[in-house]
Short mmCIF file of C-alpha atoms in Angstrom, two decimals:
data_model
loop_
_atom_site.label_atom_id
_atom_site.label_comp_id
_atom_site.label_asym_id
_atom_site.label_seq_id
_atom_site.Cartn_x
_atom_site.Cartn_y
_atom_site.Cartn_z
CA MET A 535 0.76 17.39 10.21
CA ALA A 536 -0.09 13.86 9.05
CA ASP A 537 1.26 10.96 11.10
CA LEU A 538 3.42 9.34 8.47
CA SER A 539 4.54 6.63 10.88
CA GLN A 540 1.06 5.15 10.52
CA LEU A 541 0.84 5.82 6.79
CA VAL A 542 4.19 4.72 5.36
CA LYS A 543 4.57 0.95 5.72
CA ALA A 544 7.52 -1.33 4.98
CA TYR A 545 6.72 -1.64 1.27
CA ASP A 546 4.10 0.98 0.45
CA VAL A 547 1.91 3.87 1.58
CA ARG A 548 -1.46 2.86 2.97
CA GLY A 549 -4.11 4.53 5.15
CA VAL A 550 -7.66 5.82 5.50
CA VAL A 551 -8.82 8.64 3.21
CA PRO A 552 -9.27 11.46 4.15
CA ASP A 553 -8.54 10.82 7.86
CA GLN A 554 -4.89 9.81 7.43
CA TRP A 555 -4.10 11.31 4.04
CA ASP A 556 -5.65 13.25 1.18
CA GLU A 557 -4.89 14.81 -2.19
CA SER A 558 -2.70 17.58 -0.74
CA LEU A 559 -0.46 14.96 0.87
CA SER A 560 -0.51 12.86 -2.30
CA GLU A 561 0.82 15.85 -4.22
CA LEU A 562 3.77 16.01 -1.82
CA PHE A 563 4.38 12.29 -2.31
CA GLY A 564 4.50 12.92 -6.06
CA ALA A 565 7.06 15.68 -5.65
CA ALA A 566 9.14 13.56 -3.26
CA PHE A 567 8.97 10.53 -5.57
CA ALA A 568 10.23 12.69 -8.44
CA GLN A 569 13.15 13.97 -6.37
CA VAL A 570 14.20 10.61 -4.90
CA THR A 571 14.05 8.75 -8.22
CA ALA A 572 15.64 11.67 -10.10
CA ALA A 573 13.52 10.61 -13.06
CA SER A 574 12.73 12.73 -16.09
CA ALA A 575 9.46 10.80 -16.61
CA ILE A 576 7.19 8.49 -14.60
CA VAL A 577 4.04 6.41 -15.13
CA ILE A 578 0.97 6.40 -12.84
CA GLY A 579 -2.04 4.09 -12.60
CA HIS A 580 -4.95 3.62 -10.21
CA ASP A 581 -7.64 1.14 -9.17
CA MET A 582 -11.41 1.56 -8.93
CA ARG A 583 -11.65 3.02 -5.41
CA PRO A 584 -13.63 6.28 -5.27
CA SER A 585 -10.61 8.21 -3.97
CA SER A 586 -8.09 6.78 -6.45
CA PRO A 587 -8.48 9.11 -9.47
CA GLY A 588 -8.11 12.25 -7.36
CA LEU A 589 -5.13 10.95 -5.41
CA ALA A 590 -3.41 9.80 -8.61
CA ARG A 591 -3.96 13.13 -10.35
CA ALA A 592 -2.62 15.03 -7.30
CA PHE A 593 0.51 12.84 -7.30
CA ALA A 594 0.93 13.61 -11.01
CA ARG A 595 0.68 17.35 -10.32
CA GLY A 596 3.36 17.09 -7.63
CA ALA A 597 5.74 15.27 -9.95
CA ALA A 598 5.02 17.47 -12.96
CA ALA A 599 5.66 20.61 -10.89
CA ARG A 600 9.25 19.41 -10.54
CA GLY A 601 9.72 19.10 -14.29
CA VAL A 602 8.85 15.43 -14.60
CA ASP A 603 6.77 14.19 -17.54
CA VAL A 604 3.90 11.96 -16.40
CA THR A 605 2.13 9.20 -18.32
CA GLU A 606 -1.24 8.37 -16.76
CA ILE A 607 -2.51 4.91 -17.71
CA GLY A 608 -5.72 5.35 -15.71
CA LEU A 609 -7.64 2.32 -14.44
CA CYS A 610 -5.34 -0.68 -14.21
CA SER A 611 -4.33 -3.65 -12.11
CA THR A 612 -1.11 -3.42 -10.11
CA ASP A 613 0.65 -5.85 -12.42
CA GLU A 614 -0.51 -3.76 -15.38
CA LEU A 615 1.31 -0.81 -13.78
CA TYR A 616 4.39 -3.03 -13.38
CA PHE A 617 4.09 -3.90 -17.07
CA ALA A 618 4.03 -0.19 -17.93
CA SER A 619 7.03 0.51 -15.70
CA GLY A 620 8.95 -2.41 -17.21
CA SER A 621 8.07 -1.89 -20.85
CA MET A 622 8.56 1.90 -20.74
CA ASP A 623 11.57 1.64 -18.39
CA LEU A 624 10.07 4.31 -16.12
CA PRO A 625 9.51 4.62 -12.38
CA GLY A 626 5.87 4.00 -11.52
CA ALA A 627 3.23 4.62 -8.88
CA MET A 628 0.06 2.56 -8.42
CA PHE A 629 -2.82 3.91 -6.35
CA THR A 630 -4.52 1.03 -4.56
CA ALA A 631 -5.07 -0.44 -1.11
CA SER A 632 -5.25 -3.96 -2.55
CA HIS A 633 -7.74 -5.99 -0.47
CA ASN A 634 -8.26 -3.41 2.31
CA PRO A 635 -11.75 -1.95 2.93
CA ALA A 636 -13.14 0.86 0.79
CA GLN A 637 -12.09 3.75 3.05
CA TYR A 638 -8.41 2.86 2.57
CA ASN A 639 -6.09 3.81 -0.24
CA GLY A 640 -2.37 3.64 -0.84
CA ILE A 641 0.58 3.91 -3.21
CA LYS A 642 2.80 1.08 -4.44
CA MET A 643 5.93 2.62 -5.95
CA CYS A 644 8.68 1.20 -8.13
CA ARG A 645 11.74 2.39 -9.96
CA ALA A 646 12.28 1.88 -13.69
CA GLY A 647 11.91 -1.73 -14.72
CA ALA A 648 9.37 -2.39 -11.93
CA THR A 649 12.11 -2.57 -9.28
CA PRO A 650 10.35 -2.18 -5.90
CA VAL A 651 10.66 0.87 -3.69
CA GLY A 652 10.70 -0.11 0.00
CA GLN A 653 12.03 1.37 3.22
CA ASP A 654 15.65 0.62 2.32
CA THR A 655 15.34 1.51 -1.35
CA GLY A 656 13.88 5.00 -1.29
CA LEU A 657 10.64 4.91 0.69
CA ALA A 658 12.29 6.22 3.88
CA ASP A 659 13.75 9.12 1.89
CA ILE A 660 10.36 9.88 0.34
CA ARG A 661 8.75 9.86 3.77
CA ALA A 662 11.40 12.25 5.17
CA LEU A 663 10.79 14.75 2.37
CA VAL A 664 7.01 14.57 2.75
CA GLU A 665 7.32 15.12 6.50
CA GLU A 666 9.51 18.18 5.90
CA TRP A 667 7.42 19.62 3.10
CA SER A 668 4.11 19.07 4.92
CA GLN A 669 5.34 21.78 7.31
CA THR A 670 7.27 24.06 4.96
CA GLY A 671 5.83 23.33 1.53
CA ALA A 672 7.80 21.78 -1.31
CA PRO A 673 10.57 24.15 -2.46
CA VAL A 674 10.52 25.57 -5.97
CA ILE A 675 12.94 23.69 -8.22
CA THR A 676 15.16 25.71 -10.56
CA ALA A 677 17.19 24.39 -13.43
CA ASP A 678 20.38 26.34 -12.80
CA GLY A 679 20.15 27.88 -9.35
CA SER A 680 18.39 30.98 -10.68
CA ASP A 681 15.04 32.25 -9.52
CA VAL A 682 13.32 30.80 -12.60
CA ALA A 683 11.40 27.62 -11.89
CA VAL A 684 11.81 24.64 -14.17
CA THR A 685 9.16 24.13 -16.81
CA ALA A 686 6.41 21.88 -15.54
CA GLY A 687 6.38 18.39 -16.97
CA ALA A 688 3.71 17.26 -19.40
CA ILE A 689 0.86 15.02 -18.23
CA VAL A 690 -0.42 12.69 -20.96
CA ARG A 691 -2.82 9.73 -21.06
CA ARG A 692 -2.06 6.32 -22.52
CA ASP A 693 -3.99 3.04 -22.51
CA VAL A 694 -1.69 0.02 -22.11
CA LEU A 695 -4.28 -2.72 -21.42
CA ALA A 696 -4.02 -4.31 -24.88
CA ASP A 697 -0.22 -4.27 -24.76
CA TYR A 698 -0.26 -5.79 -21.27
CA ALA A 699 -2.57 -8.59 -22.42
CA ALA A 700 -0.46 -9.28 -25.50
CA HIS A 701 2.72 -9.48 -23.40
CA LEU A 702 1.20 -12.01 -21.01
CA ARG A 703 -0.25 -14.14 -23.79
CA GLY A 704 3.13 -14.14 -25.47
CA LEU A 705 4.58 -15.84 -22.39
CA VAL A 706 2.05 -18.70 -22.15
CA ASP A 707 0.65 -20.48 -25.21
CA LEU A 708 -3.04 -21.24 -24.72
CA THR A 709 -4.00 -21.57 -28.38
CA GLU A 710 -3.93 -25.39 -28.42
CA ILE A 711 -5.59 -26.15 -25.07
CA ARG A 712 -8.88 -27.99 -24.88
CA PRO A 713 -11.94 -25.82 -24.16
CA LEU A 714 -12.31 -25.04 -20.47
CA LYS A 715 -15.17 -23.63 -18.44
CA VAL A 716 -13.74 -21.16 -15.93
CA VAL A 717 -15.51 -19.05 -13.32
CA VAL A 718 -13.70 -15.83 -12.40
CA ASP A 719 -14.61 -13.82 -9.29
CA ALA A 720 -13.12 -10.33 -9.64
CA GLY A 721 -14.56 -9.15 -6.32
CA ASN A 722 -15.59 -5.86 -7.99
CA GLY A 723 -11.86 -5.18 -8.32
CA MET A 724 -9.48 -4.67 -11.22
CA GLY A 725 -9.77 -8.26 -12.46
CA GLY A 726 -13.08 -7.12 -13.94
CA HIS A 727 -11.07 -4.67 -16.05
CA THR A 728 -8.19 -6.93 -17.14
CA VAL A 729 -9.72 -10.42 -17.52
CA PRO A 730 -12.00 -9.70 -20.51
CA THR A 731 -9.08 -8.37 -22.54
CA VAL A 732 -6.54 -11.02 -21.50
CA PHE A 733 -8.98 -13.92 -22.02
CA LYS A 734 -10.48 -12.60 -25.28
CA GLY A 735 -10.35 -15.15 -28.08
CA LEU A 736 -9.04 -18.00 -25.94
CA PRO A 737 -10.86 -21.38 -25.87
CA LEU A 738 -12.46 -20.51 -22.54
CA ASP A 739 -16.11 -20.43 -21.52
CA LEU A 740 -15.85 -17.53 -19.08
CA ILE A 741 -18.46 -17.15 -16.33
CA PRO A 742 -17.81 -13.73 -14.77
CA MET A 743 -18.68 -12.89 -11.16
CA TYR A 744 -18.63 -9.35 -9.75
CA PHE A 745 -16.83 -7.80 -12.73
CA GLU A 746 -18.47 -4.41 -12.13
CA LEU A 747 -15.76 -2.03 -10.91
CA ASP A 748 -16.91 -0.85 -7.48
CA GLY A 749 -14.43 0.27 -4.84
CA THR A 750 -17.06 -0.07 -2.10
CA PHE A 751 -16.91 -3.88 -2.54
CA PRO A 752 -20.67 -4.51 -2.32
CA ASN A 753 -20.48 -8.33 -2.56
CA HIS A 754 -17.51 -9.35 -0.42
CA GLU A 755 -14.03 -8.19 0.54
CA ALA A 756 -11.58 -8.54 -2.35
CA ASN A 757 -9.28 -10.81 -0.33
CA PRO A 758 -9.47 -14.38 -1.64
CA LEU A 759 -7.15 -15.75 1.06
CA ASP A 760 -9.99 -15.35 3.58
CA PRO A 761 -12.21 -18.43 3.10
CA LYS A 762 -15.45 -16.48 3.51
CA ASN A 763 -14.63 -14.45 0.40
CA ILE A 764 -14.49 -17.43 -1.98
CA VAL A 765 -17.78 -19.06 -0.89
CA ASP A 766 -19.67 -17.56 -3.84
CA LEU A 767 -16.97 -18.72 -6.27
CA GLN A 768 -17.00 -22.24 -4.86
CA ALA A 769 -20.78 -22.45 -5.16
CA LYS A 770 -20.77 -21.17 -8.75
CA VAL A 771 -18.05 -23.62 -9.83
CA ARG A 772 -20.14 -26.51 -8.50
CA GLU A 773 -23.39 -25.11 -9.93
CA VAL A 774 -22.13 -24.75 -13.51
CA HIS A 775 -19.78 -27.78 -13.38
CA ALA A 776 -16.80 -25.60 -14.24
CA ASP A 777 -13.28 -26.95 -14.73
CA LEU A 778 -11.91 -24.45 -12.22
CA GLY A 779 -12.49 -21.12 -10.52
CA VAL A 780 -10.17 -18.11 -10.22
CA ALA A 781 -10.45 -15.30 -7.67
CA PHE A 782 -8.48 -12.05 -7.83
CA ASP A 783 -7.86 -9.58 -5.03
CA GLY A 784 -8.77 -5.90 -5.31
CA ASP A 785 -5.82 -4.76 -7.40
CA ALA A 786 -5.63 -8.13 -9.21
CA ASP A 787 -1.97 -8.82 -8.53
CA ARG A 788 -2.84 -12.02 -6.63
CA CYS A 789 -4.90 -14.95 -7.85
CA PHE A 790 -6.43 -17.83 -5.91
CA ILE A 791 -7.56 -21.08 -7.53
CA VAL A 792 -10.35 -23.54 -6.70
CA ASP A 793 -10.63 -26.90 -8.44
CA GLU A 794 -13.60 -28.50 -10.22
CA ARG A 795 -15.05 -29.59 -6.85
CA GLY A 796 -14.91 -26.03 -5.55
CA GLU A 797 -12.05 -26.98 -3.22
CA PRO A 798 -9.25 -24.41 -2.67
CA VAL A 799 -5.90 -25.22 -4.24
CA ALA A 800 -3.02 -24.29 -1.93
CA PRO A 801 -0.85 -21.45 -3.29
CA SER A 802 2.17 -23.68 -2.58
CA ALA A 803 0.77 -26.25 -5.02
CA ILE A 804 0.35 -23.51 -7.65
CA THR A 805 3.93 -22.38 -6.96
CA ALA A 806 5.19 -25.93 -7.54
CA LEU A 807 3.09 -26.38 -10.70
CA VAL A 808 4.28 -23.12 -12.24
CA ALA A 809 7.86 -23.83 -11.16
CA ALA A 810 7.77 -27.15 -13.03
CA ARG A 811 6.47 -25.40 -16.17
CA GLU A 812 9.08 -22.63 -15.99
CA LEU A 813 11.86 -25.19 -15.49
CA ALA A 814 10.71 -26.99 -18.62
CA LYS A 815 11.45 -23.75 -20.51
CA HIS A 816 14.60 -22.88 -18.55
CA PRO A 817 16.32 -26.12 -17.47
CA GLY A 818 18.44 -25.85 -14.34
CA GLY A 819 16.91 -22.50 -13.36
CA THR A 820 16.64 -21.09 -9.86
CA ILE A 821 13.25 -20.90 -8.13
CA ILE A 822 12.66 -18.62 -5.12
CA HIS A 823 10.19 -19.62 -2.40
CA ASN A 824 9.55 -18.08 0.97
CA LEU A 825 10.09 -20.09 4.12
CA ILE A 826 6.42 -20.84 4.77
CA THR A 827 5.68 -22.41 1.42
CA SER A 828 5.22 -26.18 1.52
CA TRP A 829 8.05 -28.72 1.52
CA SER A 830 6.49 -29.72 -1.82
CA VAL A 831 7.95 -26.65 -3.54
CA PRO A 832 11.69 -27.34 -3.13
CA GLU A 833 11.01 -31.06 -3.70
CA VAL A 834 9.32 -30.43 -7.04
CA VAL A 835 11.99 -27.91 -8.05
CA ARG A 836 14.76 -30.45 -7.43
CA GLU A 837 12.81 -33.22 -9.18
CA HIS A 838 12.61 -31.01 -12.28
CA GLY A 839 16.31 -30.17 -12.21
CA GLY A 840 16.01 -26.73 -10.68
CA VAL A 841 17.67 -24.98 -7.75
CA PRO A 842 15.35 -23.93 -4.89
CA VAL A 843 16.30 -20.86 -2.82
CA ARG A 844 14.51 -20.18 0.47
CA THR A 845 13.93 -16.59 1.54
CA ARG A 846 12.01 -14.41 3.98
CA VAL A 847 8.35 -13.55 3.57
CA GLY A 848 7.64 -10.33 1.68
CA HIS A 849 7.78 -9.15 -1.91
CA SER A 850 10.89 -7.00 -1.45
CA PHE A 851 12.87 -10.02 -0.26
CA ILE A 852 11.52 -12.22 -3.05
CA LYS A 853 12.27 -9.62 -5.73
CA GLY A 854 15.72 -8.98 -4.26
CA GLU A 855 16.57 -12.68 -4.33
CA MET A 856 15.10 -13.00 -7.83
CA ALA A 857 17.47 -10.33 -9.10
CA ALA A 858 20.50 -11.55 -7.15
CA ALA A 859 20.11 -15.19 -8.20
CA GLY A 860 18.85 -14.57 -11.73
CA ALA A 861 15.85 -16.70 -10.73
CA ILE A 862 13.22 -17.59 -13.30
CA PHE A 863 10.26 -17.71 -10.92
CA GLY A 864 9.27 -17.13 -7.31
CA GLY A 865 6.21 -17.92 -5.23
CA GLU A 866 4.73 -17.09 -1.84
CA HIS A 867 2.11 -18.75 0.34
CA SER A 868 0.03 -15.55 -0.01
CA ALA A 869 -0.62 -16.24 -3.73
CA HIS A 870 1.94 -13.75 -5.02
CA TYR A 871 3.82 -15.14 -8.03
CA TYR A 872 6.93 -13.51 -9.52
CA PHE A 873 8.38 -14.02 -13.00
CA ARG A 874 11.74 -13.15 -14.53
CA ASP A 875 9.88 -12.64 -17.81
CA PHE A 876 7.79 -9.99 -16.06
CA TRP A 877 10.65 -7.87 -14.69
CA ASN A 878 10.76 -10.05 -11.53
CA ALA A 879 7.42 -8.52 -10.56
CA ASP A 880 4.36 -10.33 -9.25
CA THR A 881 1.43 -11.04 -11.53
CA GLY A 882 -1.51 -13.19 -10.57
CA MET A 883 -2.79 -13.09 -14.13
CA LEU A 884 0.30 -14.80 -15.53
CA ALA A 885 0.07 -17.49 -12.85
CA ALA A 886 -3.59 -18.04 -13.76
CA LEU A 887 -2.64 -18.44 -17.45
CA HIS A 888 -0.09 -21.08 -16.47
CA VAL A 889 -2.76 -23.02 -14.56
CA LEU A 890 -5.15 -22.81 -17.53
CA ALA A 891 -2.42 -23.98 -19.92
CA ALA A 892 -1.43 -26.89 -17.66
CA LEU A 893 -5.04 -28.00 -17.17
CA GLY A 894 -6.03 -27.51 -20.80
CA GLY A 895 -2.99 -29.36 -22.05
CA GLN A 896 -4.19 -32.70 -20.61
CA ASP A 897 -7.49 -34.51 -20.13
CA GLY A 898 -7.65 -34.90 -16.33
CA THR A 899 -9.28 -32.72 -13.69
CA LEU A 900 -7.51 -29.94 -11.84
CA SER A 901 -7.71 -31.87 -8.56
CA ASP A 902 -5.90 -34.79 -10.20
CA LEU A 903 -3.33 -32.46 -11.76
CA VAL A 904 -2.40 -30.64 -8.54
CA ALA A 905 -2.35 -33.78 -6.37
CA GLN A 906 1.28 -34.35 -7.39
CA TYR A 907 2.16 -30.88 -6.09
CA ASP A 908 0.15 -30.94 -2.84
CA ARG A 909 1.84 -33.60 -0.72
CA TYR A 910 1.50 -32.57 2.92
CA ALA A 911 -1.06 -31.50 5.51
CA ALA A 912 -0.98 -27.87 6.63
CA SER A 913 -2.60 -25.68 9.25
CA GLY A 914 -2.92 -22.53 7.21
CA GLU A 915 -1.91 -19.26 8.85
CA ILE A 916 -3.17 -18.94 12.43
CA ASN A 917 -3.02 -15.49 14.05
CA SER A 918 -2.77 -14.90 17.80
CA THR A 919 -3.14 -11.44 19.36
CA VAL A 920 -0.07 -11.07 21.57
CA GLU A 921 1.24 -7.85 23.11
CA ASP A 922 4.69 -9.24 23.98
CA GLN A 923 5.64 -10.79 20.65
CA PRO A 924 9.38 -11.16 21.42
CA GLY A 925 8.64 -12.68 24.84
CA ARG A 926 6.17 -15.25 23.53
CA THR A 927 8.50 -16.15 20.65
CA ALA A 928 11.35 -16.61 23.12
CA ALA A 929 9.16 -18.92 25.20
CA VAL A 930 8.47 -21.08 22.16
CA ARG A 931 12.17 -21.11 21.27
CA ALA A 932 13.06 -22.20 24.80
CA ALA A 933 10.56 -25.05 24.66
CA TYR A 934 12.30 -26.57 21.61
CA ALA A 935 15.92 -25.42 22.06
CA ASP A 936 17.16 -28.51 23.92
CA ARG A 937 15.45 -31.09 21.73
CA THR A 938 17.87 -33.18 19.69
CA ASP A 939 15.27 -34.17 17.09
CA VAL A 940 14.67 -30.66 15.73
CA GLU A 941 16.55 -27.81 14.07
CA LEU A 942 15.90 -24.13 14.76
CA ASP A 943 16.54 -21.18 12.47
CA GLU A 944 15.64 -17.51 12.59
CA LEU A 945 15.77 -16.41 8.97
CA ASP A 946 12.30 -14.88 9.48
CA GLY A 947 10.77 -15.33 12.91
CA LEU A 948 11.37 -18.78 14.39
CA THR A 949 11.29 -21.94 12.28
CA VAL A 950 11.47 -25.34 14.00
CA THR A 951 11.98 -28.35 11.72
CA ALA A 952 11.70 -32.07 12.58
CA ARG A 953 11.78 -35.13 10.34
CA ASP A 954 8.00 -35.24 9.86
CA TRP A 955 6.90 -31.65 10.52
CA TRP A 956 7.90 -28.00 10.73
CA PHE A 957 6.40 -24.77 11.99
CA ASN A 958 7.18 -21.09 11.60
CA LEU A 959 6.19 -18.38 14.08
CA ARG A 960 6.48 -14.78 12.85
CA ALA A 961 5.51 -11.41 14.26
CA SER A 962 3.34 -9.11 12.18
CA ASN A 963 5.03 -5.88 11.08
CA THR A 964 1.90 -3.80 11.58
CA GLU A 965 -0.27 -5.48 14.24
CA PRO A 966 0.23 -7.10 17.68
CA LEU A 967 -0.01 -10.56 16.14
CA LEU A 968 2.04 -13.72 16.00
CA ARG A 969 1.44 -15.78 12.85
CA LEU A 970 1.80 -19.56 13.02
CA ASN A 971 2.14 -21.95 10.08
CA VAL A 972 2.48 -25.72 10.59
CA GLU A 973 3.06 -28.46 8.04
CA ALA A 974 3.44 -32.22 8.54
CA ARG A 975 3.14 -35.54 6.78
CA ASP A 976 -0.39 -36.05 8.16
CA ALA A 977 -3.21 -33.98 9.64
CA ALA A 978 -2.95 -35.56 13.10
CA THR A 979 0.63 -34.38 13.45
CA VAL A 980 -0.31 -30.90 12.25
CA ALA A 981 -2.97 -30.71 14.97
CA LYS A 982 -0.58 -31.95 17.65
CA VAL A 983 2.21 -29.49 16.79
CA ARG A 984 -0.27 -26.62 16.31
CA ASP A 985 -1.80 -27.18 19.74
CA GLU A 986 1.61 -27.45 21.43
CA VAL A 987 2.79 -24.15 20.01
CA LEU A 988 -0.46 -22.27 20.53
CA ALA A 989 -0.54 -23.38 24.18
CA ILE A 990 2.75 -21.54 24.68
CA VAL A 991 1.91 -18.52 22.50
CA ARG A 992 -1.47 -17.96 24.13
CA GLY A 993 -0.49 -19.15 27.59
#
């Protein structure tokens, strides 16, 4: 029996193929997904990993065997799957392991309208059924309690790439921007599939890097948040004197931006920039940001007449707050960007289009443009391997608890805020790590606070 405790995460299914899961288990996940969603039809997509087509087809068989009609959209980015789920109003399943190495694969699931499926919204129930059926086999489903099984659902193919591109381009007008030279590093992931169609006909001189779909990732990991994975992009931007560079992760739901100098642009600055643009369209709107985005984000939101709402880290929390508050946009430090006009789902491509429109709508450089949104010094995320995460966190809390010049909160981990700085210390959900983020008004203060906290965490 597969160890589903290692396979089913907080928000998705993810593990090594075939060691931790295979097509037979994927078929059970398809059957369980059909039962838990009680859907009459679903949509399925997959990325370019060698194991993805087989896993996706097995999932389709499992769902179809329970009378569910299946639309397979084939190769797609994760946000393209969300588009299909939203536009067709169907539950969906995306086969990808995002930025993880080639031997991994996974399933991101959603209900109709791209509403996420997590532990508290169906994933725990799906896991329980798969655990049961992996021992007993999935029971035959009958329509009326008789011994006659329901008719298997139909499995059909449909290409939605052009519709996805048209929807995105309908949300951001790029027709009047000045010509821009843009380097895009797809990391051999799904950006190589979506970018040519989305960018087609726009006033962009596109320099593609690693657009060949290859789930073995022969050039670098498809994780642009790791600095070593954007070195090639930075060099190419400088070499060709591009206006900017864009990097996508493996399933192309996240985008990372570098400016004309090849310097990384903080995702918080992109969050603030896009928030300002969305507030221009929807005055007084609510913007969601997680608690480790920069102070710049709520400042910019208020300056543009919006209402900032702070939430925990993680897409299920962001999407939940988006729906509850009727928010128009949400952003995370991890370069996930969420849009009300995209079913509250995250799409790196739409964020990239906003950056292109903002840059192309004026004459300055990207570094000049984002300077107004990037106001503070930051440490970036610093990971410490710690076996006793609660104990080390408690030690940090104790060190600051009696200080009168700080405030403590525990919305997500421990956040300590002073007049000129703040830090957040959070435990990883999946590894024995504590993650530290520090921000301050200057780099010297960042270094001082960082070193104080790390001395306790690692002491």
